Tab-separated table of C-alpha atoms and ligand atoms in Angstrom:
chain	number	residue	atom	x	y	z
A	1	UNK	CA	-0.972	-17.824	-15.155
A	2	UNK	CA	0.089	-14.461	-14.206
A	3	UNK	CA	0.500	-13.514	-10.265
A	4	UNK	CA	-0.683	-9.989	-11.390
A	5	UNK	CA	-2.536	-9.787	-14.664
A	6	UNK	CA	-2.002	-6.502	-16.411
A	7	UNK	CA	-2.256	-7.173	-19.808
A	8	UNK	CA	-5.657	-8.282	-19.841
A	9	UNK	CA	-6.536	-4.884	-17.618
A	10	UNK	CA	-4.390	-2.893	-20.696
A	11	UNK	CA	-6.349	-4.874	-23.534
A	12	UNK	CA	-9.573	-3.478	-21.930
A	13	UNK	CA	-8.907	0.080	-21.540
A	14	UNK	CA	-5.989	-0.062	-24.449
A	15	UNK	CA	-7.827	3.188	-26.258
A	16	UNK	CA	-8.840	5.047	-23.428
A	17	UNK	CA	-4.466	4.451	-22.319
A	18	UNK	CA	-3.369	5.235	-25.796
A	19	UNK	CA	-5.287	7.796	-26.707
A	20	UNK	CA	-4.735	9.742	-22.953
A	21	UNK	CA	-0.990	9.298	-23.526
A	22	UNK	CA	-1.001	10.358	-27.347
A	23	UNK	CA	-2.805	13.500	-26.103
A	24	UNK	CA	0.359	14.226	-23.959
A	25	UNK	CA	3.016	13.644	-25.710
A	26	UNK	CA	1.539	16.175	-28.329
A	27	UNK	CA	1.006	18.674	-25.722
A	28	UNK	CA	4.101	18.362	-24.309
A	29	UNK	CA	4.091	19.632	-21.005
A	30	UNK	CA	5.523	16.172	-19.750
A	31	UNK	CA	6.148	17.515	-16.163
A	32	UNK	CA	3.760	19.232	-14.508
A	33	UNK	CA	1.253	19.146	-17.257
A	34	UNK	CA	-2.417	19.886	-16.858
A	35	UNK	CA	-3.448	16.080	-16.413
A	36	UNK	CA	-1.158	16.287	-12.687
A	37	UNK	CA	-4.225	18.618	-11.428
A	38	UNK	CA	-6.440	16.583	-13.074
A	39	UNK	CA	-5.681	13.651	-12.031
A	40	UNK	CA	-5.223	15.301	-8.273
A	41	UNK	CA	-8.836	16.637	-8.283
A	42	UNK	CA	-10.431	12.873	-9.296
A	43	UNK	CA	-8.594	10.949	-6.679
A	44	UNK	CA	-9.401	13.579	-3.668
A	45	UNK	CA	-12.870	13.419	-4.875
A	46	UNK	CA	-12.531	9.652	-4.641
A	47	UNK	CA	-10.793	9.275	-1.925
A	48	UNK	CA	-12.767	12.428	-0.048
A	49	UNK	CA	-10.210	14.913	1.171
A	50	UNK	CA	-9.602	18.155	0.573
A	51	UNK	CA	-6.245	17.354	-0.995
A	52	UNK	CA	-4.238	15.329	-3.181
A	53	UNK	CA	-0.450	16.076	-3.875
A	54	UNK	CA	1.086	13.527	-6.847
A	55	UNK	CA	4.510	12.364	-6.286
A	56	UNK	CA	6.719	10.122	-7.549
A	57	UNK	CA	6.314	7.265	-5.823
A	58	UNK	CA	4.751	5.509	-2.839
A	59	UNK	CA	8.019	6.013	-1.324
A	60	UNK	CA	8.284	9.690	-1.614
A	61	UNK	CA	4.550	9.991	-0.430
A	62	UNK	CA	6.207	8.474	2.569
A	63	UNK	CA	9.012	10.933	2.920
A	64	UNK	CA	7.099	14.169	1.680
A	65	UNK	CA	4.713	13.123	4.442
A	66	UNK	CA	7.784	12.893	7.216
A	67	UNK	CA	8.938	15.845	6.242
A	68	UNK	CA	5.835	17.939	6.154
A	69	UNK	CA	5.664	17.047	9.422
A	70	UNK	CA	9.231	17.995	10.480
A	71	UNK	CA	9.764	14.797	11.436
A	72	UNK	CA	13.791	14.846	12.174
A	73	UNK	CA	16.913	13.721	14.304
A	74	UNK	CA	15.450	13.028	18.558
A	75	UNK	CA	11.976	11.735	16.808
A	76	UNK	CA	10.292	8.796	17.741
A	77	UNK	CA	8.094	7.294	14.524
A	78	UNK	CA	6.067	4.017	15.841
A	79	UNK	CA	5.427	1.338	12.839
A	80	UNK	CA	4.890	-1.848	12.072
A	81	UNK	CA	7.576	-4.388	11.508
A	82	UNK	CA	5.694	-6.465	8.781
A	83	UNK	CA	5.676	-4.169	5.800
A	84	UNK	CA	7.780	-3.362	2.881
A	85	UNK	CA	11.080	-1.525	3.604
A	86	UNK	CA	9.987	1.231	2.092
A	87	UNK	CA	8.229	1.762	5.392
A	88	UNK	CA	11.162	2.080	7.536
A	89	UNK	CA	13.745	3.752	5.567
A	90	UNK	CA	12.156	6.713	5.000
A	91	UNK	CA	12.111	7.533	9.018
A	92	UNK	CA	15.657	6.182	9.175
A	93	UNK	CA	16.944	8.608	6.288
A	94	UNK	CA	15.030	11.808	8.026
A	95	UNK	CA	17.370	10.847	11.544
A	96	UNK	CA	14.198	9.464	13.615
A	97	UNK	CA	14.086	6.464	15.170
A	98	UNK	CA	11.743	3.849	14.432
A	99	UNK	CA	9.701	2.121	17.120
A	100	UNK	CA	8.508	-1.372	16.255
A	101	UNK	CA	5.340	-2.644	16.900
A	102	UNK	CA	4.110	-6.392	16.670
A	103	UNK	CA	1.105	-7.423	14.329
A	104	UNK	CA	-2.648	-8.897	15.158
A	105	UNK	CA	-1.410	-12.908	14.249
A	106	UNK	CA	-4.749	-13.214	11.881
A	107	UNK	CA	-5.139	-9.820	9.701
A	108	UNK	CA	-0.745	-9.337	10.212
A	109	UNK	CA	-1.727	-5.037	10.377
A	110	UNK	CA	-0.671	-3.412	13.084
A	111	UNK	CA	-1.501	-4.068	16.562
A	112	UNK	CA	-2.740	-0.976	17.970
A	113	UNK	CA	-3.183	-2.527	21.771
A	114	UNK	CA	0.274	-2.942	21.685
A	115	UNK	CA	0.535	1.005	20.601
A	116	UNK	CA	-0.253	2.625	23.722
A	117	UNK	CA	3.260	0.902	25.745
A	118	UNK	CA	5.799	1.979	22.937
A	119	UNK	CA	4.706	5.610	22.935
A	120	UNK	CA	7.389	7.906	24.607
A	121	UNK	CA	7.554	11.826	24.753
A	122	UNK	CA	9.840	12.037	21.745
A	123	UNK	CA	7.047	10.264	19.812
A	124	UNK	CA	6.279	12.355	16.568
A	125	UNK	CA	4.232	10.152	13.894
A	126	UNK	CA	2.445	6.884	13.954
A	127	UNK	CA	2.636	5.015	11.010
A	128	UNK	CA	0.422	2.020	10.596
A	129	UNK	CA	0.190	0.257	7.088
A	130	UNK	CA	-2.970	-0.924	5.077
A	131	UNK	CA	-1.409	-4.358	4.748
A	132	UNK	CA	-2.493	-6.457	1.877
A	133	UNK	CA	-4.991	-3.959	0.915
A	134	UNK	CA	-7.114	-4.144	4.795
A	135	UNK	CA	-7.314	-1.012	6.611
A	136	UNK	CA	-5.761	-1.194	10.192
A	137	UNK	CA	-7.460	-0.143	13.515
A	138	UNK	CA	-7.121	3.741	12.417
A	139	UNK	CA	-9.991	4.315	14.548
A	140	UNK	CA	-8.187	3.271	17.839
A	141	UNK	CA	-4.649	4.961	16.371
A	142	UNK	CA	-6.680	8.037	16.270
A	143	UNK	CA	-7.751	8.321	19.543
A	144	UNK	CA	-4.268	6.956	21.046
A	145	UNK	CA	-2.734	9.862	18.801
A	146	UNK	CA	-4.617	12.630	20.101
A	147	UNK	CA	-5.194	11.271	23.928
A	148	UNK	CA	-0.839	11.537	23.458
A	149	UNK	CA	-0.815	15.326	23.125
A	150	UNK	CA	-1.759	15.596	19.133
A	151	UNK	CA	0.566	12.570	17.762
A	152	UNK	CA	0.274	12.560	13.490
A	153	UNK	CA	-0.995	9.243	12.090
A	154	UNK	CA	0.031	8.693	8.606
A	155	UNK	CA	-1.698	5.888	6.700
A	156	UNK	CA	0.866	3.711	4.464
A	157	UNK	CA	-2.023	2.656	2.037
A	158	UNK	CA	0.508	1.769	-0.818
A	159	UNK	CA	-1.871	-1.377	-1.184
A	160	UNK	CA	-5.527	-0.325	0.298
A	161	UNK	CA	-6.019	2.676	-2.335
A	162	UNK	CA	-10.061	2.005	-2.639
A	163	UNK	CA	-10.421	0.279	0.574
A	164	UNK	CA	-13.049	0.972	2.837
A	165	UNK	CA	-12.981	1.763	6.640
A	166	UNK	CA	-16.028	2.415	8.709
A	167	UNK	CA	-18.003	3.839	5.719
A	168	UNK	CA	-14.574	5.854	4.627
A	169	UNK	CA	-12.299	5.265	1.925
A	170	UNK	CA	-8.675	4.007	2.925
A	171	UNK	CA	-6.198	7.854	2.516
A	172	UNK	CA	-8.984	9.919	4.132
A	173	UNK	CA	-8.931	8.393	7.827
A	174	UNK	CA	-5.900	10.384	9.440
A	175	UNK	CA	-2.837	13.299	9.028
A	176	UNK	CA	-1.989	12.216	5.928
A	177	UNK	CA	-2.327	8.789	3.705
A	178	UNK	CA	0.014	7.627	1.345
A	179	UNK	CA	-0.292	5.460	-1.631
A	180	UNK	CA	1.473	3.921	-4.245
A	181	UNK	CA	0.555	3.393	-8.417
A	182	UNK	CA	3.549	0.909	-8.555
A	183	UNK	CA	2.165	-1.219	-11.719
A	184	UNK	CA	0.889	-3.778	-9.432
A	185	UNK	CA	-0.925	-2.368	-6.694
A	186	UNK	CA	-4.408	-1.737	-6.877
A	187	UNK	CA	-4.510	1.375	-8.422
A	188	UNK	CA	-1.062	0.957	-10.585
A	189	UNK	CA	0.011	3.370	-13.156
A	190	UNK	CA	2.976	2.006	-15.597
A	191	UNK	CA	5.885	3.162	-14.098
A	192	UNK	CA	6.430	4.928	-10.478
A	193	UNK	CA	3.839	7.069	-8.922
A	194	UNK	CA	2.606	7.873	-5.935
A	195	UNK	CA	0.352	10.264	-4.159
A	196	UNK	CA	-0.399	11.801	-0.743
A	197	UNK	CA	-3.818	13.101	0.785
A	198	UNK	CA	-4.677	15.336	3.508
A	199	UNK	CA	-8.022	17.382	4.569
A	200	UNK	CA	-5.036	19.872	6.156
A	201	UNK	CA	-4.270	22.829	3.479
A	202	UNK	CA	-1.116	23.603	5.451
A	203	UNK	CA	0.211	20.190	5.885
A	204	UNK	CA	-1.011	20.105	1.906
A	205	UNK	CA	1.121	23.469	0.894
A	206	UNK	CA	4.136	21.983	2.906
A	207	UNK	CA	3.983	18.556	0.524
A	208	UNK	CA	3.012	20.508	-2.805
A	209	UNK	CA	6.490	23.088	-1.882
A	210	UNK	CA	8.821	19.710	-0.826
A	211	UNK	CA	8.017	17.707	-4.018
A	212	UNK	CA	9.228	20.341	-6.046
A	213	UNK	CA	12.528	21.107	-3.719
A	214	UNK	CA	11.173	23.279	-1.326
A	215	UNK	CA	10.003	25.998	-3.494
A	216	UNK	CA	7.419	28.240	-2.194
A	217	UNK	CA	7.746	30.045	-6.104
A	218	UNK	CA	10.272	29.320	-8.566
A	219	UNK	CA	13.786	29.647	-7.060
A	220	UNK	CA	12.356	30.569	-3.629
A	221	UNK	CA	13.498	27.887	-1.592
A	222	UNK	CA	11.792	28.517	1.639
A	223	UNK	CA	12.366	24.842	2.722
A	224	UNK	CA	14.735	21.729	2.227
A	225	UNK	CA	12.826	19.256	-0.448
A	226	UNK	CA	13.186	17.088	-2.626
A	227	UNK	CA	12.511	16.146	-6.939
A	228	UNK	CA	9.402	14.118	-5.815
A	229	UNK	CA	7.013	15.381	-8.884
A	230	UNK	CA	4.910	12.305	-10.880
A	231	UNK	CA	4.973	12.291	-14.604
A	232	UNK	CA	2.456	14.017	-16.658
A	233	UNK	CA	2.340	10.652	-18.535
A	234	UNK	CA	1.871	8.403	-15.523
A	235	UNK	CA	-1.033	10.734	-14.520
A	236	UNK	CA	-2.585	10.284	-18.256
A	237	UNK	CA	-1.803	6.837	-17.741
A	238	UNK	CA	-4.365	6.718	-14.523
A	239	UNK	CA	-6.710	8.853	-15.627
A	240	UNK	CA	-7.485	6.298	-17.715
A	241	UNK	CA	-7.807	3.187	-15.265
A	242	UNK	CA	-9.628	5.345	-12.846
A	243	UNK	CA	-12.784	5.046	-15.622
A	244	UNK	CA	-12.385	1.090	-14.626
A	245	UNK	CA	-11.745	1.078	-11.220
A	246	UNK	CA	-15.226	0.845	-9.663
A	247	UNK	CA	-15.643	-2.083	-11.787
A	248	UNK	CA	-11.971	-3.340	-10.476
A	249	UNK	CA	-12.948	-2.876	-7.148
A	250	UNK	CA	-16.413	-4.568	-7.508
A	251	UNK	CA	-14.363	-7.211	-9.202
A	252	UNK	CA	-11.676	-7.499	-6.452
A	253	UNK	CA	-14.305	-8.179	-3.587
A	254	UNK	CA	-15.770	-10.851	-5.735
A	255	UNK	CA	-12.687	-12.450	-6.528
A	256	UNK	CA	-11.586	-11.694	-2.694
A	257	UNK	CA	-14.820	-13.331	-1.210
A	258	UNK	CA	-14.529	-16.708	-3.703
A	259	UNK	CA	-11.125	-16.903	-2.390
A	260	UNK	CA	-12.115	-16.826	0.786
A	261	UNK	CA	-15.079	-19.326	0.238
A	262	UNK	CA	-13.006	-21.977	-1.321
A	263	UNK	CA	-9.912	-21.983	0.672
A	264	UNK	CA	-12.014	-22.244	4.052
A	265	UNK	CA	-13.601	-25.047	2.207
A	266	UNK	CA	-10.383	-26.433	1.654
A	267	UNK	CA	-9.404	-26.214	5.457
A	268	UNK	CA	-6.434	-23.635	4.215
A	269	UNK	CA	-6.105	-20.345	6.516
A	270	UNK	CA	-6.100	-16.920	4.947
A	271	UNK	CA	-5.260	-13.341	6.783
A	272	UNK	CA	-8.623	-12.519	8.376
A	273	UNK	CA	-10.648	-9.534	7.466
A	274	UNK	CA	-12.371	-7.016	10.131
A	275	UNK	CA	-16.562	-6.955	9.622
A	276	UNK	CA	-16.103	-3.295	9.594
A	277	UNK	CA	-13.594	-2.688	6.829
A	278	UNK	CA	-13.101	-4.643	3.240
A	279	UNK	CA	-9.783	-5.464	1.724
A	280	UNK	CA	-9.159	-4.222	-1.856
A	281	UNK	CA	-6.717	-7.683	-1.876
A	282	UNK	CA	-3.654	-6.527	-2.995
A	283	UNK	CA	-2.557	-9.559	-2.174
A	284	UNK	CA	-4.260	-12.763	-1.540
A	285	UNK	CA	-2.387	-14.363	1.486
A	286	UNK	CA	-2.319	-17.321	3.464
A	287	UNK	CA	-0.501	-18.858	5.827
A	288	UNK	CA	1.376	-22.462	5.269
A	289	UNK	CA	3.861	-24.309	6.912
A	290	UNK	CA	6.534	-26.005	4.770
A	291	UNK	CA	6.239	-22.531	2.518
A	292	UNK	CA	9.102	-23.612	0.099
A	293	UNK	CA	7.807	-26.616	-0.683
A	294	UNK	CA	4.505	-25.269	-1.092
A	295	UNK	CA	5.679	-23.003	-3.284
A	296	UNK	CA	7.623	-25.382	-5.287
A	297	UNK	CA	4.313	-27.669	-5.891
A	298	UNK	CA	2.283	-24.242	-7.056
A	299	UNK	CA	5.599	-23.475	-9.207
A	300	UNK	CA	5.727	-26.999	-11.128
A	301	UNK	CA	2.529	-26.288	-12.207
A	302	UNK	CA	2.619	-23.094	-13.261
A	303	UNK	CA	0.674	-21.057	-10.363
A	304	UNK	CA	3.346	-18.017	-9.651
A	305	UNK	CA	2.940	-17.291	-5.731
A	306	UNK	CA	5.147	-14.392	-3.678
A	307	UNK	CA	6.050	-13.753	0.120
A	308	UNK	CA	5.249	-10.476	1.633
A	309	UNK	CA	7.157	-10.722	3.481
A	310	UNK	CA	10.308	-13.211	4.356
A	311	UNK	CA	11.649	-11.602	7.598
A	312	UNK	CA	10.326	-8.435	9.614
A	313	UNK	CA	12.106	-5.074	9.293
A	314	UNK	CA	12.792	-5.601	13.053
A	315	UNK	CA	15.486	-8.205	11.717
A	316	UNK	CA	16.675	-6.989	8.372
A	317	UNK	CA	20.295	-5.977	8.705
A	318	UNK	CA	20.062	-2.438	7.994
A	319	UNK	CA	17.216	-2.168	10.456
A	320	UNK	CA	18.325	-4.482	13.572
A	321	UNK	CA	19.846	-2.104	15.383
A	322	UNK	CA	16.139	-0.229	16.137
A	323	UNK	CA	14.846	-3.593	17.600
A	324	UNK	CA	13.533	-4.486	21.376
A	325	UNK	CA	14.380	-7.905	21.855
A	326	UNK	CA	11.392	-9.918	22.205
A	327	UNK	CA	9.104	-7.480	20.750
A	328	UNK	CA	8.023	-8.931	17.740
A	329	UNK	CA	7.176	-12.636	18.056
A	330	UNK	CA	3.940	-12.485	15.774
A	331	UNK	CA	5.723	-10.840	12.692
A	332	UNK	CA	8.320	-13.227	12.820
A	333	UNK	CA	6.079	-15.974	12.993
A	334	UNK	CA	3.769	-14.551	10.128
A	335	UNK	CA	7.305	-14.025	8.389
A	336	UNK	CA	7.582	-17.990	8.159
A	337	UNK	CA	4.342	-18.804	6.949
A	338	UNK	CA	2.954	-15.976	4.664
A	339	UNK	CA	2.151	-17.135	1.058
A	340	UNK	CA	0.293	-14.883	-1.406
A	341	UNK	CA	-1.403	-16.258	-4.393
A	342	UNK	CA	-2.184	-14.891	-7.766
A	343	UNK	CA	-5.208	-12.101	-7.444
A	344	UNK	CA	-5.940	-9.233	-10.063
A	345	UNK	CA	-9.000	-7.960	-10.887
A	346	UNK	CA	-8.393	-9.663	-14.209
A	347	UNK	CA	-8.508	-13.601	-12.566
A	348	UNK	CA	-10.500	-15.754	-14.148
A	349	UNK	CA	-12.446	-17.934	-12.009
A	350	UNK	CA	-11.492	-20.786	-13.667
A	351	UNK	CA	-7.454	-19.921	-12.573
A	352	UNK	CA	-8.751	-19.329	-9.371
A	353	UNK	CA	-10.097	-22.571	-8.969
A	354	UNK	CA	-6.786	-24.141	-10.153
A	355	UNK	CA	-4.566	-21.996	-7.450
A	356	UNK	CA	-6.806	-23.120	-5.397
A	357	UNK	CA	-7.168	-27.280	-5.878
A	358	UNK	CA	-3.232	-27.273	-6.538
A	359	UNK	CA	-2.804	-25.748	-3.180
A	360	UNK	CA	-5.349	-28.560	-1.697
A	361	UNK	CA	-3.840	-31.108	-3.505
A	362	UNK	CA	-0.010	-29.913	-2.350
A	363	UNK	CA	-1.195	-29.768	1.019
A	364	UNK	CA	-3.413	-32.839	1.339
A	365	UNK	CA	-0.088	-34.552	-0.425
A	366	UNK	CA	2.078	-34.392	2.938
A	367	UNK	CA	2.408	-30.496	3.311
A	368	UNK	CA	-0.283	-30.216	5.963
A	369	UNK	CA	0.742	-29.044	9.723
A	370	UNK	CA	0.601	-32.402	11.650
B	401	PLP	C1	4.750	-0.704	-2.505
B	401	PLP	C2	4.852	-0.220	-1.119
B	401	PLP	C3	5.522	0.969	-0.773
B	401	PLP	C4	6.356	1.747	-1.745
B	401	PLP	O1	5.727	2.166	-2.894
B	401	PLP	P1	6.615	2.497	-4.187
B	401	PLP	O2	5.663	3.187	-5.087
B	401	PLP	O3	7.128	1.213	-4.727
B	401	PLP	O4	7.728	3.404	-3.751
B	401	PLP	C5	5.462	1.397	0.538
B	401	PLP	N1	4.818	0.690	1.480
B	401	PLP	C6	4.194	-0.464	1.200
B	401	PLP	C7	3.473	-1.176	2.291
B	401	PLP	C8	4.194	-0.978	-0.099
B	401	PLP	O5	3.579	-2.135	-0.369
C-alpha cells in the first residue's frame, strides 16, 4: 500500500500526460511557453479570481506573496505554529518577525480567537494555513484584518487547492492564496510548482514582475525579485490532471467521509471538520497516543503512515527564538499525537478498510489511552 497513490492516478490519465508533454517538448518553449497562460486562465476560473500567477513552488507562492506586499525588516507576520516550515521561513528570510499563534485542539488550523491579542501596530500580513486540506476561519481573519486598519490575509492553501469555504473555493477567500502542485498534494504536478491567486490586478502585476526578477519588461528591473517561474512542462503536466480533478475531488470526499465513518466506529479520533467548509484531505489525520508504536504496528504490516507534524515551528531550532513562552500549548500537544494515514483519491476501499482494522486492532491490542 502506497501512503499517496500516484501511479494508479498516472495509469488513468497516462495519454492525456504523455501526449500534453510530447506536445511541449516539440514546441519548445520550455519556459514560459503558451501552456503557463493556459494553465493560469483554468485554475482562476476554478478557483474564481481574477488572477493566477504560476510559480515555482508552493514556497515561492509564499515569498512572491510577502514580497508583493512589501512585507520587510520592523514587520509583524501572525501564523500558525503547526504547519510546514515552509510557512515560517519565508517571513524570516524577508526580515519580519513571525508571531505565533496556537491551533483549535480538534481541526489543529489556526485559532483565530486567539488572533485578535497577538496583533500589534507593526502587524503587516496574517497568514493562516488550510491545514490538511480544511479551510481555516478566513471569515473571522477577514474581519479582524480589516477592523486592524487594512491587515493582508494570505491563505497558505498548499494542501486545500479545491476546498470549499462558505460556498467559495479555498485561494479565492482573501489578499492572496497560495498553493502548492508538490506531487502529493491535491492538485500535484510531477515536480515543483506552485501558484498564487488574487482578485487584486496590482497586487497580481507586482507577483507576475517578482517571479521573473523584478522585471517590469525585459531588463527593466523596476523591483528586487526573484527566478520564481513554473515549467512549461509542469503546467502541461496539470493541464492534464485538471480534466480529472472534479472526479478526484468527488472521490476525495467519499473516501474522506468513509474514513470518517469507520474510524468513529472504531472509537479512534480524527481532526474535526467545520459544517460550513469540506476538507479536500490532504491528509487523513488522527490523533493517538503511543504514536511510535502505533506506527510501528501499521508499518509491520505494510500500511505506510506520516506525522505532520513532529514539533511546532514555535520550537524548531531555527525558529525558537520568535516564541512567547507559553503560547502554544495546543500545537505542542497535537505535535505528540498527530498520525496521518494513507488517503489518495486512488484508495481502494478495500485498503481503506485494512488501515483502518489494523489501526483497531493495534489499538484495541494495548495502545489505547487508559
Ligand atoms: C507543501 C507545503 C508548502 C510548500 O510547498 P512546496 O511546493 O513544497 O514548496 C507550504 N506550506 C504548507 C502548509 C505545505 O504543506
Amino acid at each position: 500500500m502506497q501512503f499517496t497513490d500516484l501511479k494508479t492516478q498516472y495509469a488513468a490519465l497516462k495519454t492525456r500526460i504523455d501526449a500534453r508533454m510530447q506536445r511541449v517538448l516539440e514546441h519548445g518553449q520550455y519556459i514560459m511557453g503558451p501552456e503557463v497562460a493556459e494553465l493560469e486562465t483554468a485554475l482562476a476560473a476554478f478557483a474564481g479570481t481574477r488572477h493566477c500567477v504560476t510559480v515555482a513552488s508552493g514556497t515561492e507562492a509564499l515569498l512572491i506573496a510577502l514580497m508583493a506586499l512589501e512585507v520587510g525588516p520592523g514587520d509583524e507576520v501572525v501564523t500558525t505554529s503547526f504547519s510546514f516550515a515552509a510557512t515560517v521561513e519565508t517571513i524570516v528570510l524577508l526580515g519580519a518577525r513571525p508571531v505565533f499563534v496556537d491551533i483549535e485542539p480538534d481541526t489543529c488550523n489556526l485559532d483565530v480567537r486567539q488572533v485578535q491579542a497577538a496583533l500589534t501596530p507593526r502587524t503587516k500580513a496574517i497568514v493562516p494555513v488550510s491545514l490538511y486540506g480544511q479551510v481555516a476561519d478566513l471569515s473571522e481573519l477577514n474581519a479582524i484584518a480589516a477592523a486592524h486598519g487594512g491587515i493582508s490575509v494570505i491563505e497558505d492553501a498548499a494542501q486545500s487547492f479545491g476546498a470549499l469555504y462558505q460556498g467559495r473555493r479555498s485561494c479565492a477567500l482573501s489578499t492572496f492564496g497560495a498553493t502548492s502542485f508538490f506531487p502529493s498534494k491535491p492538485l500535484g504536478c510531477y515536480g515543483d510548482g506552485g501558484a498564487l491567486f488574487t482578485d487584486d490586478d496590482a497586487l497580481a502585476q507586482a507577483a507576475r514582475e517578482i517571479r521573473v526578477h523584478g522585471q517590469a519588461r525585459r531588463y527593466h528591473h523596476t523591483r528586487v525579485g526573484v527566478g520564481g517561474r513554473m515549467d512549461t512542462l509542469q503546467c502541461a503536466v496539470l493541464l492534464a490532471k485538471l480534466e480529472r480533478f472534479a472526479w478526484e475531488l468527488q472521490r476525495r470526499a467519499e473516501l474522506g467521509a468513509r474514513y470518517q465513518r469507520l474510524l468513529a466506529a472504531a472509537g479512534i479520533q480524527a481532526v474535526a471538520v467545520r459544517p460550513d467548509r469540506n476538507s479536500v484531505w490532504a491528509q487523513m489525520t488522527v490523533f493517538v497516543e503511543r504514536r511510535d508504536a502505533v506506527q510501528a504496528a501499521l508499518q509491520a504490516q505494510g500500511i505506510p503512515t506520516a506525522v505532520h507534524y513532529p514539533a511546532p515551528l514555535d520550537r524548531q531550532p531555527a525558529y525558537r527564538r520568535f516564541a512567547t513562552a507559553g503560547a502554544t500549548p495546543e500545537a505542542a500537544a497535537a505535535a505528540s499525537r498527530v498520525l496521518s494515514l494513507p488517503m489518495s483519491a486512488d484508495l481502494s476501499e478495500a485498503d481503506q478498510d485494512r488501515v483502518v482494522a489494523a489501526l483497531r486492532a493495534a489499538l484495541d491490542g494495548g495502545l489505547r489511552p487508559a
